[in-house]
């Protein structure tokens, strides 16, 4: 037996799915979290499969989610559809119910969030809803696991039964739909197809006869004539009128007036300042104050004073050769440790962002920024990936999944890494400290350039074929505010922290070994000074490429290259090449040497190029995963690098005139 779980985004599908199957899917107070369908077996009966479909508002093919969901329903023939409905938003949710009921597969409606409804003092008359929609309604609270038994019993009882009484449109429509249905022969789900054909749905996925197409065309014209409206509006109006009628008889009583925080938080004038203040607090806590204390402690005390000396002693005591000790302590522990050192800061940042996300606040920001972003061909939803990208591009790029429009999503994936991530912060700190006396404009300018690069890329990419698209309507549900749930927040934080740590343990681990080996040996595999190492030779070959950008030394070229493994490597590489191997986070020891090697202009150009050019391997991997096709990933890499090259070239040559 197969059960499909369908419902609006954020109606609690995944919570119910997890509750019924005992699995552990990602639950977010953020519409669009479930992008693909997920399958599981019922805890109550292992022979029954439950499929969690992506959240959809209708069966019209406006978004990918809608297509995934309806293809599943039509092609996989589930025995029963559980239509989960957010009972606090009944009217809007029932729109999908009217369409699901049309398919002909038995439907059981699960009225979710009943805990909230009861708290609001609202009463919903189940009986009148059942009468109006001709299928069972069950009150549940997915969050509190209430009503599950009742729900499953109803599901078993409707299985295999003839679909109950159908929705009745206006008699004109009914007659015309019937006429079209009759041309469809013995096709399954005739009524669904007839309505979709009438709505001129181009993505039905079936072949129909010429006769059917002609009938559809004619009937559509007739209906449009009768109602003096376009066909989509006719059906939508009919459905809403039906819902409205059904709501009148299902009487909700005693609605208590509750305070709506959006009155202040989304106020026309206050919204942006409040948002800026909230983000300032998040960064102040996680990056500037508490996070830095933790990160400094990990870097200086834990790694610098405990782990490295400890490892040196241990390795020496078991007679490890000197070069291997150097490789392990300087290369592996030093390199991987420098990256892991950022973990406390990032964990705190991710934790605070998860709080904001689960509370429902973040979803509103996307609306707030949509107007601005839209001017640049991006969607308001691009904001979340960009925001998360300031911590690390990898989760940022993954967060692009919430964007419906495929082309907007791809653009966001490609441009998110323009934002300075936490790995680029040490580079910014080093350049700003060494070349500009720590001037306070350097870091903000990096963020500013990052945002401008994203917006400009939006304008440019929108003009190219793969990214050109019709403006997708920005439909997103504002989730209800609620207290963040501890388990959700910790799960989100953990997932993000884990992916960061995995990166340190894999990509950076390998990169550190390679860099250390390359900078300590020459091509004859003799241990040499870094100036004569393989790394120096490689650097000299690529240096001319960067000459027009102002930093054509082999050291800068090598640093840029190693930055591709992980941007933190840039600081580490300079540490090895320009001074003592031990480099503090701000690179204090190498400042004097850096000042000799760069002019302020060339250093700034070096910084900007490294911020904008291809991101680290970890982020590139994420881009490939999210975009799917290798070709577009290669395009992304090329685009980013060429974009960075042009911007830096202009900056350097204009700068030369002025300075
Ligand atoms: P989906 O998008 O439909 O998969 O919805 P989720 O399962 O991700 O849930 C969306 C949000 O609603 C989450 O914050 C859940 O914790 C919350 N939620 C789900 N079911 C209930 C419920 O019965 N009562 C309350 N109060 N919240 C719920
Ligand atoms: Mg979900």
PDB file of C-alpha atoms and ligand atoms in Angstrom, residues 7-18 26-34 52-55 84 111-116 119 140-145 357-358 479-480 482-483 485 488, ligand 1:
ATOM      1  CA  UNK A   7       0.075  19.826   1.126  1.00  0.00           C
ATOM      2  CA  UNK A   8       1.097  23.463   1.032  1.00  0.00           C
ATOM      3  CA  UNK A   9       4.666  24.409   1.886  1.00  0.00           C
ATOM      4  CA  UNK A  10       5.186  24.759   5.617  1.00  0.00           C
ATOM      5  CA  UNK A  11       1.972  22.965   6.499  1.00  0.00           C
ATOM      6  CA  UNK A  12       3.862  20.384   8.558  1.00  0.00           C
ATOM      7  CA  UNK A  13       4.261  17.582   5.999  1.00  0.00           C
ATOM      8  CA  UNK A  14       7.749  16.660   7.026  1.00  0.00           C
ATOM      9  CA  UNK A  15       6.870  16.806  10.712  1.00  0.00           C
ATOM     10  CA  UNK A  16       3.996  14.407  10.072  1.00  0.00           C
ATOM     11  CA  UNK A  17       6.182  12.246   7.833  1.00  0.00           C
ATOM     12  CA  UNK A  18       8.828  12.002  10.549  1.00  0.00           C
ATOM     13  CA  UNK A  26      14.909  18.241   7.784  1.00  0.00           C
ATOM     14  CA  UNK A  27      12.080  20.307   9.277  1.00  0.00           C
ATOM     15  CA  UNK A  28      12.313  24.040   8.781  1.00  0.00           C
ATOM     16  CA  UNK A  29      10.008  26.937   9.502  1.00  0.00           C
ATOM     17  CA  UNK A  30      10.736  28.035   5.999  1.00  0.00           C
ATOM     18  CA  UNK A  31       8.676  27.054   2.989  1.00  0.00           C
ATOM     19  CA  UNK A  32      10.413  24.969   0.391  1.00  0.00           C
ATOM     20  CA  UNK A  33      12.595  22.885   2.665  1.00  0.00           C
ATOM     21  CA  UNK A  34      11.567  19.581   1.109  1.00  0.00           C
ATOM     22  CA  UNK A  52       6.594  13.103   1.561  1.00  0.00           C
ATOM     23  CA  UNK A  53       6.008  15.234  -1.516  1.00  0.00           C
ATOM     24  CA  UNK A  54       7.374  18.757  -1.943  1.00  0.00           C
ATOM     25  CA  UNK A  55       5.108  21.521  -0.712  1.00  0.00           C
ATOM     26  CA  UNK A  84      -2.177  17.871   5.087  1.00  0.00           C
ATOM     27  CA  UNK A 111      -6.152  19.266   9.641  1.00  0.00           C
ATOM     28  CA  UNK A 112      -2.766  20.063  11.136  1.00  0.00           C
ATOM     29  CA  UNK A 113      -1.717  22.662  13.712  1.00  0.00           C
ATOM     30  CA  UNK A 114      -4.839  21.981  15.720  1.00  0.00           C
ATOM     31  CA  UNK A 115      -2.873  22.810  18.868  1.00  0.00           C
ATOM     32  CA  UNK A 116      -2.541  26.378  17.594  1.00  0.00           C
ATOM     33  CA  UNK A 119      -5.098  27.949  21.577  1.00  0.00           C
ATOM     34  CA  UNK A 140      -4.091  16.356  14.180  1.00  0.00           C
ATOM     35  CA  UNK A 141      -1.073  18.099  15.613  1.00  0.00           C
ATOM     36  CA  UNK A 142       1.980  16.760  13.833  1.00  0.00           C
ATOM     37  CA  UNK A 143       4.272  18.562  16.232  1.00  0.00           C
ATOM     38  CA  UNK A 144       2.710  16.876  19.274  1.00  0.00           C
ATOM     39  CA  UNK A 145       1.985  13.542  17.552  1.00  0.00           C
ATOM     40  CA  UNK A 357      15.234  30.849  10.774  1.00  0.00           C
ATOM     41  CA  UNK A 358      13.125  28.567  12.940  1.00  0.00           C
ATOM     42  CA  UNK A 479       5.287  31.090   8.365  1.00  0.00           C
ATOM     43  CA  UNK A 480       3.791  31.731  11.773  1.00  0.00           C
ATOM     44  CA  UNK A 482       6.893  30.466  17.045  1.00  0.00           C
ATOM     45  CA  UNK A 483       9.421  29.648  19.705  1.00  0.00           C
ATOM     46  CA  UNK A 485      12.285  24.248  18.727  1.00  0.00           C
ATOM     47  CA  UNK A 488      15.430  21.754  15.068  1.00  0.00           C
TER      48      UNK A 488
HETATM   49  P1  LIG B   1       6.604  21.189   5.517  1.00  0.00           P
HETATM   50  O1  LIG B   1       7.236  22.347   4.839  1.00  0.00           O
HETATM   51  O2  LIG B   1       5.179  21.035   5.118  1.00  0.00           O
HETATM   52  O3  LIG B   1       7.395  19.918   5.397  1.00  0.00           O
HETATM   53  O4  LIG B   1       6.517  21.591   7.058  1.00  0.00           O
HETATM   54  P2  LIG B   1       7.491  21.185   8.258  1.00  0.00           P
HETATM   55  O5  LIG B   1       7.195  19.811   8.714  1.00  0.00           O
HETATM   56  O6  LIG B   1       8.887  21.508   7.863  1.00  0.00           O
HETATM   57  O7  LIG B   1       6.939  22.166   9.377  1.00  0.00           O
HETATM   58  C1  LIG B   1       6.897  23.565   9.227  1.00  0.00           C
HETATM   59  C2  LIG B   1       6.867  24.239  10.584  1.00  0.00           C
HETATM   60  O8  LIG B   1       5.629  24.023  11.238  1.00  0.00           O
HETATM   61  C3  LIG B   1       7.950  23.739  11.532  1.00  0.00           C
HETATM   62  O9  LIG B   1       8.466  24.827  12.231  1.00  0.00           O
HETATM   63  C4  LIG B   1       7.183  22.794  12.443  1.00  0.00           C
HETATM   64  O10 LIG B   1       7.794  22.707  13.708  1.00  0.00           O
HETATM   65  C5  LIG B   1       5.823  23.459  12.521  1.00  0.00           C
HETATM   66  N1  LIG B   1       4.727  22.496  12.790  1.00  0.00           N
HETATM   67  C6  LIG B   1       4.466  21.359  12.115  1.00  0.00           C
HETATM   68  N2  LIG B   1       3.382  20.737  12.629  1.00  0.00           N
HETATM   69  C7  LIG B   1       2.928  21.512  13.653  1.00  0.00           C
HETATM   70  C8  LIG B   1       1.830  21.409  14.594  1.00  0.00           C
HETATM   71  O11 LIG B   1       1.028  20.472  14.594  1.00  0.00           O
HETATM   72  N3  LIG B   1       1.707  22.406  15.498  1.00  0.00           N
HETATM   73  C9  LIG B   1       2.576  23.474  15.527  1.00  0.00           C
HETATM   74  N4  LIG B   1       2.372  24.405  16.464  1.00  0.00           N
HETATM   75  N5  LIG B   1       3.604  23.594  14.674  1.00  0.00           N
HETATM   76  C10 LIG B   1       3.797  22.640  13.753  1.00  0.00           C
END
